Tab-separated table of C-alpha atoms and ligand atoms in Angstrom:
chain	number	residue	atom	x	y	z
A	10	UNK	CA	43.370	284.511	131.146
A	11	UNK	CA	44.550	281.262	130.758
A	12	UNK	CA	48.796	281.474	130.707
A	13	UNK	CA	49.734	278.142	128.461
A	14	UNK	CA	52.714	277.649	126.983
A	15	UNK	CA	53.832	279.931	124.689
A	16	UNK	CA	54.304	277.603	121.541
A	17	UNK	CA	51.179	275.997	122.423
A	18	UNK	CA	48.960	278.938	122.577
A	19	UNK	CA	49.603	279.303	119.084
A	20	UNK	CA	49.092	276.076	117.732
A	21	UNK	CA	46.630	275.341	115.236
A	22	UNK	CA	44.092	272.218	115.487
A	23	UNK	CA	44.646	269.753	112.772
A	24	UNK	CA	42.551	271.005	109.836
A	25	UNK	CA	42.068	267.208	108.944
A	26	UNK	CA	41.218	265.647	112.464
A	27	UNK	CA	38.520	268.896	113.101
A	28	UNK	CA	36.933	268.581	109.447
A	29	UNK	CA	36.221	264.831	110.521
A	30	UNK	CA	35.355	265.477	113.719
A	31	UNK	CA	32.676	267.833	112.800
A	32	UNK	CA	31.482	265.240	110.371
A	33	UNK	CA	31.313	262.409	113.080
A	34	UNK	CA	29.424	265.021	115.443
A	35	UNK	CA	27.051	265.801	112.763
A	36	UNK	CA	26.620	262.137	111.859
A	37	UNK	CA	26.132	261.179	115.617
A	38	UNK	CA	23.332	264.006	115.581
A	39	UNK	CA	21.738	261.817	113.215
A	40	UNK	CA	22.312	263.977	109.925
A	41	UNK	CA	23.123	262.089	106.699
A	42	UNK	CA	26.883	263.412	106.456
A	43	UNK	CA	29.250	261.822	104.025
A	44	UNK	CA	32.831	262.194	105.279
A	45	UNK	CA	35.308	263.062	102.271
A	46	UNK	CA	37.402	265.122	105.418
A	47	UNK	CA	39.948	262.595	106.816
A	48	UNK	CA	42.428	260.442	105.045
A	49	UNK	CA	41.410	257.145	106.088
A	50	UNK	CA	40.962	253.789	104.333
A	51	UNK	CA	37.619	252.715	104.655
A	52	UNK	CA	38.959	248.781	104.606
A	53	UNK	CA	39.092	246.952	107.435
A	54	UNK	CA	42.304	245.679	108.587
A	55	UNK	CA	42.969	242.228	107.165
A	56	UNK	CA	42.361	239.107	109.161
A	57	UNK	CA	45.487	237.902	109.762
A	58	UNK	CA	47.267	241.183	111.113
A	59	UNK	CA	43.973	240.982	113.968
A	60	UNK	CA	44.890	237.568	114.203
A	61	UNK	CA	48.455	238.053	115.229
A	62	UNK	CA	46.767	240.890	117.686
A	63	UNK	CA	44.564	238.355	119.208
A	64	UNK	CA	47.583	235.902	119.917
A	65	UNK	CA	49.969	238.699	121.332
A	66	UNK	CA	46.907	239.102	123.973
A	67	UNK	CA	46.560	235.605	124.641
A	68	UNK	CA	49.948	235.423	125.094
A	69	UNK	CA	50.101	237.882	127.638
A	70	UNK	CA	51.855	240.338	125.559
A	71	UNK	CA	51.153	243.177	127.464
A	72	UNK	CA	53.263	244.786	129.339
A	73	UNK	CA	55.793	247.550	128.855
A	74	UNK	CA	58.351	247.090	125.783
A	75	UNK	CA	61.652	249.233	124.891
A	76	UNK	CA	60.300	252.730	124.007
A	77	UNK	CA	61.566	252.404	120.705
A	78	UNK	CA	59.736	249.148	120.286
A	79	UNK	CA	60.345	245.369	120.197
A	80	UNK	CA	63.400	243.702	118.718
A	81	UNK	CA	61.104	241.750	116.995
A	82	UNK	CA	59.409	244.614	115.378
A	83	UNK	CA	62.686	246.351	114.789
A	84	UNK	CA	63.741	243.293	112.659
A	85	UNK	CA	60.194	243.218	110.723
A	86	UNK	CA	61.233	247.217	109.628
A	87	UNK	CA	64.626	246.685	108.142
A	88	UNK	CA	62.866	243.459	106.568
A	89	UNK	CA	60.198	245.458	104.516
A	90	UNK	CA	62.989	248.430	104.153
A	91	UNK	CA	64.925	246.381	101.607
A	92	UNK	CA	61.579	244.567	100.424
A	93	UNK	CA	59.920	247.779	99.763
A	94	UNK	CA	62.599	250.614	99.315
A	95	UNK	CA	65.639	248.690	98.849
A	96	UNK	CA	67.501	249.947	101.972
A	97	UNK	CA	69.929	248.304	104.029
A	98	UNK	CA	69.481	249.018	107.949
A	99	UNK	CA	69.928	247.746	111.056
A	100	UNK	CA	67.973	247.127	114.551
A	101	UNK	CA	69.478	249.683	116.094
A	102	UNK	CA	69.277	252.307	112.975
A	103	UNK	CA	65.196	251.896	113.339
A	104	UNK	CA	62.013	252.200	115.495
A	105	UNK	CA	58.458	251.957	116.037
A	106	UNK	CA	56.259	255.076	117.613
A	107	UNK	CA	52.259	255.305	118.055
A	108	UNK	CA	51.745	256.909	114.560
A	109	UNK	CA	53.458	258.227	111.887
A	110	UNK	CA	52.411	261.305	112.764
A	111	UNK	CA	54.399	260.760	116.548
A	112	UNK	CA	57.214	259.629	114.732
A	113	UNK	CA	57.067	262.487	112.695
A	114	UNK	CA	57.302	264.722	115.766
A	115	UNK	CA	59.691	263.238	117.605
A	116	UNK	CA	62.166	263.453	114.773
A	117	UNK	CA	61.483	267.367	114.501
A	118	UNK	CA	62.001	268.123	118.074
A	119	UNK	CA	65.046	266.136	118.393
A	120	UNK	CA	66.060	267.805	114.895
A	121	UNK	CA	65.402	270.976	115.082
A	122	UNK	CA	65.816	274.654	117.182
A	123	UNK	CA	64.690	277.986	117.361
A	124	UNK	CA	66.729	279.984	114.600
A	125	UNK	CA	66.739	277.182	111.969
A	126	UNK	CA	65.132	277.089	109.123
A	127	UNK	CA	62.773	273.869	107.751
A	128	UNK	CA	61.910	273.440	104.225
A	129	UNK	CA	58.118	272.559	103.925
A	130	UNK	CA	57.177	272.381	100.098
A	131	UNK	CA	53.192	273.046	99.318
A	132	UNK	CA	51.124	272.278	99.717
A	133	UNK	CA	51.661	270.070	102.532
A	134	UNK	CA	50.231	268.018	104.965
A	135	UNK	CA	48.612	270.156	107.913
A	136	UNK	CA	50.788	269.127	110.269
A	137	UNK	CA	54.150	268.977	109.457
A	138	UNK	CA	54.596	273.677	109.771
A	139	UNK	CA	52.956	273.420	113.044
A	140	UNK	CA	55.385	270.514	114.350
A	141	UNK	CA	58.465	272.453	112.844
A	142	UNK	CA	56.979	275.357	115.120
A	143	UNK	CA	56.632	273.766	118.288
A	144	UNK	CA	60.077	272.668	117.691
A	145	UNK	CA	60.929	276.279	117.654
A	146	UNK	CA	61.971	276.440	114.400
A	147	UNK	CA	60.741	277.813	111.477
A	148	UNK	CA	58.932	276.617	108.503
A	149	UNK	CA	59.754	278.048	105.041
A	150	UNK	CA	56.901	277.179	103.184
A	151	UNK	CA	57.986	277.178	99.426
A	152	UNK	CA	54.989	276.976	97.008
A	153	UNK	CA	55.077	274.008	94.357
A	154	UNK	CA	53.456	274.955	91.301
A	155	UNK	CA	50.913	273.001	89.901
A	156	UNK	CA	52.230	274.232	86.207
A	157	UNK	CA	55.006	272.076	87.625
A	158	UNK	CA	52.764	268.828	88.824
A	159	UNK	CA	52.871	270.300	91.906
A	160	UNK	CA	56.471	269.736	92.625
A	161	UNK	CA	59.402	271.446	94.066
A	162	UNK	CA	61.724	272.214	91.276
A	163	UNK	CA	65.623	272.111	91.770
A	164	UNK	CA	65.913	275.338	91.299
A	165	UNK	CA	63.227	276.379	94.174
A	166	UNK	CA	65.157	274.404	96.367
A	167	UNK	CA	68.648	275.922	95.701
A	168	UNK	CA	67.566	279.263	96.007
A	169	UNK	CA	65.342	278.348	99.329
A	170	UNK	CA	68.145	277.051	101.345
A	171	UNK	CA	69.795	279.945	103.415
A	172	UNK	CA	72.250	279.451	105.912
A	173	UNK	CA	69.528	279.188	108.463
A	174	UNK	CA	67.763	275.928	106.727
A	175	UNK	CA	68.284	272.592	108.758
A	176	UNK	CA	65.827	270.652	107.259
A	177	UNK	CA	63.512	269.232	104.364
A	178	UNK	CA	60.657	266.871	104.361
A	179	UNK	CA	59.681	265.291	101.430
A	180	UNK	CA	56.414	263.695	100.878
A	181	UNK	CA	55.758	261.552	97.875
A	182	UNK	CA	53.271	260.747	97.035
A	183	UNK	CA	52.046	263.737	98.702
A	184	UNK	CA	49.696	264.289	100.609
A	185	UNK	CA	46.857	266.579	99.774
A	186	UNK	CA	47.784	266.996	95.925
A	187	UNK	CA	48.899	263.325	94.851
A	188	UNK	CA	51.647	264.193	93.316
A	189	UNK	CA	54.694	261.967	92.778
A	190	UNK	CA	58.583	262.665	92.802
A	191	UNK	CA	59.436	260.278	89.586
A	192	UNK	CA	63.108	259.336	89.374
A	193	UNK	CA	64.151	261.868	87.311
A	194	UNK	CA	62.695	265.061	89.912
A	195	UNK	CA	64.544	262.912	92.667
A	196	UNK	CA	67.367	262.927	90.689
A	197	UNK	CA	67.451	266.441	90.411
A	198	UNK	CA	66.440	267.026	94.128
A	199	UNK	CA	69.018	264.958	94.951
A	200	UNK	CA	72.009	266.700	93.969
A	201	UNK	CA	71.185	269.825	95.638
A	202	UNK	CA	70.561	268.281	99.037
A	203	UNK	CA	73.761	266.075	99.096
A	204	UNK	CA	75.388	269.470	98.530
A	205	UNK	CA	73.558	271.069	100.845
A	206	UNK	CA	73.860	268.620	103.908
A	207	UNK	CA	70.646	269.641	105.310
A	208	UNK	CA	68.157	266.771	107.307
A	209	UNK	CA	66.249	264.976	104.533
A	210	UNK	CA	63.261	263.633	106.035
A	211	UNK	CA	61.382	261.511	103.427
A	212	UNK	CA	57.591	260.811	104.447
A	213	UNK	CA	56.705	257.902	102.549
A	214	UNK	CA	53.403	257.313	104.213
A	215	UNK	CA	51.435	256.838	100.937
A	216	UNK	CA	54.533	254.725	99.109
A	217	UNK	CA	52.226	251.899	97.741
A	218	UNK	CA	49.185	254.000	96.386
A	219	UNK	CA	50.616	254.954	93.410
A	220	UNK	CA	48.697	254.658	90.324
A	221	UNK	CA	50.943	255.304	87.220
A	222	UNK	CA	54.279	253.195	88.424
A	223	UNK	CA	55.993	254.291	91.410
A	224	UNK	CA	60.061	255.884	91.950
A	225	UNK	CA	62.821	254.430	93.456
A	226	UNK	CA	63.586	255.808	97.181
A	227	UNK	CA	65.194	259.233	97.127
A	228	UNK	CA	68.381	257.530	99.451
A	229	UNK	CA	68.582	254.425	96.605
A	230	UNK	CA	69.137	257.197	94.320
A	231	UNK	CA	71.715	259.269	96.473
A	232	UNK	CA	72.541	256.555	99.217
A	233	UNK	CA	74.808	259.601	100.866
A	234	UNK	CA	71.729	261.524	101.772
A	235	UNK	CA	71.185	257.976	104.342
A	236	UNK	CA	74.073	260.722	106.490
A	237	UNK	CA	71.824	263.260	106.611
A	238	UNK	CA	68.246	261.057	105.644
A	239	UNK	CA	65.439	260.093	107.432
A	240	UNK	CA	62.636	257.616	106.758
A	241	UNK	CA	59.443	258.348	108.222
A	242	UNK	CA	56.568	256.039	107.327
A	243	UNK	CA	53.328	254.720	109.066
A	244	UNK	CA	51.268	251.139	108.805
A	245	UNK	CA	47.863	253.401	108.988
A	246	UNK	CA	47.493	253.934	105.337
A	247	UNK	CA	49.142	250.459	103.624
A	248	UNK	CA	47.369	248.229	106.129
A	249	UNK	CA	44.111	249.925	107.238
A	250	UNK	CA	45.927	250.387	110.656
A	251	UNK	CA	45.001	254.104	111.297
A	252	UNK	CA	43.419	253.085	115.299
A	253	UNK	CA	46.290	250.689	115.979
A	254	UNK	CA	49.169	254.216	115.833
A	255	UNK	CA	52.145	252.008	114.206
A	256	UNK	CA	54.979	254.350	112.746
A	257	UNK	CA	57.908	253.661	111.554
A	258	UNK	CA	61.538	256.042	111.770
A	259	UNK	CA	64.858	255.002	110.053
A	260	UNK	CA	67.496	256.891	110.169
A	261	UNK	CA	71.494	256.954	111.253
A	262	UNK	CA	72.351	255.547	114.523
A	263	UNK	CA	73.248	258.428	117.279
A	264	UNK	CA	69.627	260.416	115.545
A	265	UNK	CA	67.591	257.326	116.634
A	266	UNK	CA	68.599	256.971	119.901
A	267	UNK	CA	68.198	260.635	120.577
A	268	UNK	CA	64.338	260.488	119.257
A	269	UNK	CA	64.296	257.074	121.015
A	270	UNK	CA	64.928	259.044	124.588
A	271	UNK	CA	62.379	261.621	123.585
A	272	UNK	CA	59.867	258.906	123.172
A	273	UNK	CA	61.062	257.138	126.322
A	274	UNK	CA	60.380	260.556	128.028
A	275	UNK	CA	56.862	261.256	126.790
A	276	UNK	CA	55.247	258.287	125.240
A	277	UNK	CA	57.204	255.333	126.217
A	278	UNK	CA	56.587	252.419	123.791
A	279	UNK	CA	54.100	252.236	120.878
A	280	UNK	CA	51.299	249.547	122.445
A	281	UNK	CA	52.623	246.390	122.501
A	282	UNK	CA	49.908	244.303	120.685
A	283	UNK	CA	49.573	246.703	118.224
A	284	UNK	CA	53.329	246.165	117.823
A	285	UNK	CA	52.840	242.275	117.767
A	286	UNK	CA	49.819	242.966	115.016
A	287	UNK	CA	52.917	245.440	112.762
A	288	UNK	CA	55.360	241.957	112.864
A	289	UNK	CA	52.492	240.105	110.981
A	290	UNK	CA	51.611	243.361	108.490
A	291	UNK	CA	54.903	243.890	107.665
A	292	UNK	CA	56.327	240.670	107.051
A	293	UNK	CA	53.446	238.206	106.032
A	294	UNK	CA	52.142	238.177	102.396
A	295	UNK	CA	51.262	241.516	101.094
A	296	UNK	CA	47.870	240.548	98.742
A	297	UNK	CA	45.951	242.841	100.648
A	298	UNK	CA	47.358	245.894	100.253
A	299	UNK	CA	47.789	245.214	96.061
A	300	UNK	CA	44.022	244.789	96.335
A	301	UNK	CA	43.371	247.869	98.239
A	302	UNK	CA	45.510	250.068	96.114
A	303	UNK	CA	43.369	248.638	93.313
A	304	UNK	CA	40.226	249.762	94.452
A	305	UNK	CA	41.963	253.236	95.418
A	306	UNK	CA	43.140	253.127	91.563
A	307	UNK	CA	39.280	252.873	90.246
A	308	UNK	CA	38.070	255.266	92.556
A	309	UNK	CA	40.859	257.288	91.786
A	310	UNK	CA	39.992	257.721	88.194
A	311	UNK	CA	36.330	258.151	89.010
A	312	UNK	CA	36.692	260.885	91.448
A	313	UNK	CA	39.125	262.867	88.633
A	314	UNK	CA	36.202	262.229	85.891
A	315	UNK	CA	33.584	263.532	88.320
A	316	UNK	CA	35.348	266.361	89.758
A	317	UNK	CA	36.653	267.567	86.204
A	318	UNK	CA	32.576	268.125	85.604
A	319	UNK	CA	32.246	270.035	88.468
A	320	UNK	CA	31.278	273.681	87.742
A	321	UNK	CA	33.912	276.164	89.679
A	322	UNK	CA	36.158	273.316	89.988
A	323	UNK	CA	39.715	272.280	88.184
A	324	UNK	CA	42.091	269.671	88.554
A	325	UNK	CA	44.421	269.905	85.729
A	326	UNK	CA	46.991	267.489	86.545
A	327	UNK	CA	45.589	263.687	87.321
A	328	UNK	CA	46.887	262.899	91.178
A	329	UNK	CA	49.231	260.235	90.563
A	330	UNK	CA	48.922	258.899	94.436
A	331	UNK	CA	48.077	258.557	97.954
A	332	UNK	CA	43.989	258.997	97.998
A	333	UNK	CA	42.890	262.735	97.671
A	334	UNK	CA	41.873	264.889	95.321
A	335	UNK	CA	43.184	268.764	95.235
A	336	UNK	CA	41.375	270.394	93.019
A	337	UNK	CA	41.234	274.527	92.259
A	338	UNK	CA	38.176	276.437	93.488
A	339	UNK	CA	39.013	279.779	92.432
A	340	UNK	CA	36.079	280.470	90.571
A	341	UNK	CA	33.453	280.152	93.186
A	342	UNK	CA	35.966	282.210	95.790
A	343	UNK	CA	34.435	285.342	94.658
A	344	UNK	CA	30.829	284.671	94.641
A	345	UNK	CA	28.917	285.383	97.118
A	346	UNK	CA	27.034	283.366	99.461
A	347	UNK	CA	24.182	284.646	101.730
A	348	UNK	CA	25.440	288.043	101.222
A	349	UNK	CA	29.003	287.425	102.050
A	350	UNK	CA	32.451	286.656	99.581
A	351	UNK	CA	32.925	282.444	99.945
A	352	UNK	CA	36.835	283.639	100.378
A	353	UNK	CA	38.355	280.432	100.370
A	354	UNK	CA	38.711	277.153	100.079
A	355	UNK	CA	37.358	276.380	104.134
A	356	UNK	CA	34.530	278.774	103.319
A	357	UNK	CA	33.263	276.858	100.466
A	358	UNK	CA	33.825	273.735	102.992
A	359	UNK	CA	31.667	275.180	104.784
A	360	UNK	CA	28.979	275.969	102.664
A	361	UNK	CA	29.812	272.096	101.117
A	362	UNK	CA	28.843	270.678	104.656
A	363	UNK	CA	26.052	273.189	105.773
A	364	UNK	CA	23.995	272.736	102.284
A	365	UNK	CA	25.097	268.974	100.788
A	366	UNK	CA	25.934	267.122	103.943
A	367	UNK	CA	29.238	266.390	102.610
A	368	UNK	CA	32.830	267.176	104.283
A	369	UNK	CA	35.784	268.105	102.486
A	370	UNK	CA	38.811	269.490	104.273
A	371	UNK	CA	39.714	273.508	102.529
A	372	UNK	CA	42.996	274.295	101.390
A	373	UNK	CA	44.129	276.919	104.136
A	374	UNK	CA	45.954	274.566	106.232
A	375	UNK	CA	47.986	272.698	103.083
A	376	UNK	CA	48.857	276.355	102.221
A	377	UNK	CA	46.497	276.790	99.324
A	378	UNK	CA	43.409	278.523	100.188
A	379	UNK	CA	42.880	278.347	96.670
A	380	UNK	CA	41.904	274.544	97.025
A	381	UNK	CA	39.945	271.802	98.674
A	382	UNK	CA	40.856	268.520	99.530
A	383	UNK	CA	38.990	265.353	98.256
A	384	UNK	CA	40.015	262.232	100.033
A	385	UNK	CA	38.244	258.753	97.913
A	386	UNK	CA	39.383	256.488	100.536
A	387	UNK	CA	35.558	255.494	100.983
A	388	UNK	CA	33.412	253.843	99.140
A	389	UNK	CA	32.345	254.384	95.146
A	390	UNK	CA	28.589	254.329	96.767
A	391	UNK	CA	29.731	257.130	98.903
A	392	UNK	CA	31.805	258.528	96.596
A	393	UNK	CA	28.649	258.569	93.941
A	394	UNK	CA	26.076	260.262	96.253
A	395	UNK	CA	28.882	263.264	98.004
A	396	UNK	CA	29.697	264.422	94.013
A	397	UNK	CA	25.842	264.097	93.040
A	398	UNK	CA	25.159	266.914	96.142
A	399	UNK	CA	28.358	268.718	94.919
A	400	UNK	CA	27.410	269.285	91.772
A	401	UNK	CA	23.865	270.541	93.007
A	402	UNK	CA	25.363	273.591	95.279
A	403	UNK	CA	28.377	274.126	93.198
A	404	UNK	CA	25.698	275.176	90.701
A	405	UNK	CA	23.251	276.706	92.421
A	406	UNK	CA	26.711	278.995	94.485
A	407	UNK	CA	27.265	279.839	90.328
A	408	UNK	CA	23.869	280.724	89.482
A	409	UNK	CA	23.612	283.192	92.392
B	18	LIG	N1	46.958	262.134	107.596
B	18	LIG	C1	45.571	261.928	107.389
B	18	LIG	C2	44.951	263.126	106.682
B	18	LIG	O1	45.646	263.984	106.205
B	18	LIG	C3	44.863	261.611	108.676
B	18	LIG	C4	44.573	262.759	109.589
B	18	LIG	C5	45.822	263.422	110.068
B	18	LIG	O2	46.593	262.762	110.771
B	18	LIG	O3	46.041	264.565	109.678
B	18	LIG	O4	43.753	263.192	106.589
């Protein structure tokens, strides 16, 4: 048998990257799939951010830049860091990487070792326990209850944080369940991490789609946490960016340059016209993404009316951001479908894909099997047609 590495072997695929892969192959195979799997805006990327792409390539602007990116770039993320978040840093306290999601990682390895502990409230994003793991740390998944908006509570986090915990990440809005830390939850969060001096990393990757009034930054509210606080974001979601890989990571000076040689070891810099394209999305006007996060609102509070009707399905708190839908499938769990239990929420996936063509991503991966995920970053056409077929074989899975 194959002998990989040990930490690899294990690894899960990304639940979100194979539930829209299997769409795309289906699609490709000529079936009528609608893709509700990946969390991806269905906008194009506005004109003047290709523009600024197009120009970097005339200008020759393509050769090898620092691995942590371009000055310029560096200066374009502490610019929209105090536009957007109201935080003071410097060149040297930021950096670009291809992705959020590469940023992400490269913070964890440098981060983190075998014997700590990382704080992962769910449900979470897929990737973020199997990153702390090939770290060679551990995860400590701590459930958020949705009784709770699906939010870690202050007291969940005191009574999570052993001696062995290194770590937290944050996400808010979060990503699958849409819920947001409002200042007073930050607040509360707050005091028990600058106690605690464990990493804070904040993924703020969804910041602008909020739909009720967003919260101040966790490190505006505690600005010690900035010792012990990092900033991950990504251009993918605010800009319609997700092919160009643009991430962003802020954080104090000596943890930088450490992820910064990590990068320069496997990546090397993020691609340099993509990096040229970030200068003009993060510092030219910002019209586009107000109108986006419109359209996001709308289908936002069409998706919550629809899904509410479903039969099996519940969603009792309204997602507040980013662009999915969580709902609770526990009623349909225990039916059973050509002569088997559905289970869970990637069973009745599954079945979702198999009988109405439509892909959703299941729960297991966030850490609630108990749940699908809905993303509405596509159009209300789209949107329309995948809960019409829904409906259909959510009924006919109730009526036996
Ligand atoms: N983060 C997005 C999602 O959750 C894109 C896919 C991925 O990177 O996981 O769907």
């Amino acid at each position: 048998m194959l002998k990989l590495n040990r930490r690899v072997a294990a690894l899960r695929p990304s639940a979100t990257m194979a539930a829209e892969a299997r769409a795309t192959e289906l699609k490709e195979a000529g079936a009528d799939v609608i893709s509700l799997a990946a969390g991806e805006p269905d906008f194009d990327t506005p004109e003047r951010i290709k523009e600024a792409a197009r120009r970097a390539l005339a200008a020759g602007q393509t050769k090898y830049t620092a691995a942590s990116g371009t000055t310029a770039l560096k200066q374009a993320i502490c610019y929209k860091l105090k536009r957007d978040n109201g935080l003071e840093y410097e060149a040297a306290e930021v950096m670009a990487s291809a992705g959020g999601k590469q940023g992400a990682f490269n913070v964890i390895a440098t981060l983190f070792d075998e014997g700590d502990e990382v704080i992962i409230p769910t449900p979470a994003w897929v990737s973020f326990a199997e990153m702390v793991r090939l770290s060679g740390a551990q995860p400590k998944l701590v459930r958020a209850s949705q009784d709770h908006g699906f939010r870690l509570s202050a007291a969940q986090l005191r009574s999570a944080i052993s001696a062995r915990t290194r770590g937290i990440i944050i996400n808010s809005p979060c990503n699958p369940t849409g819920a947001v830390y409002r200042e007073e939850h930050l607040r509360e969060l707050s005091r028990v991490l600058a106690e605690s001096g464990i990493w804070v990393l904040c993924d703020d990757v969804y910041e602008h789609m909020t739909y009720g009034g967003s919260a101040p930054h966790l490190f505006r509210i505690e600005p010690r946490l900035r010792y012990h606080g990092i900033v991950l974001n990504s251009l993918s979601k605010t800009y319609a960016m997700t092919g160009w890989r643009v991430g962003i990571v802020a954080g104090p000076r000596e943890v930088i340059q450490a992820v910064a040689r990590l990068q320069g070891q496997n990546s090397g810099n993020p691609n340099s016209i993509a990096q040229a394209a970030a200068v003009e999305a993060l510092k030219g006007p910002q019209d586009e993404v107000a109108t986006m996060v419109a359209e996001f609102h709308k289908r936002r509070d069409y998706v919550v009316e629809r899904v509410r009707a479903l039969p099996g399905f519940s969603l009792p708190n309204l997602p507040e951001g980013a662009f999915y839908a969580f709902p609770e499938v526990s009623p349909l769990l225990s039916v059973k479908w050509k002569g088997a239990p559905i289970g869970d929420g990637d069973g009745l996936a599954r079945i979702l894909l198999d009988e109405a063509q439509v892909a959703l991503v299941g729960g297991n991966d966030f850490g609630a099997p108990e749940h699908v995920r809905i993303s509405y970053a596509t159009s209300m056409a789209n949107l329309q047609k995948a809960f019409d077929r829904i409906e259909g074989v959510a009924r006919r899975i109730l009526e036996g």
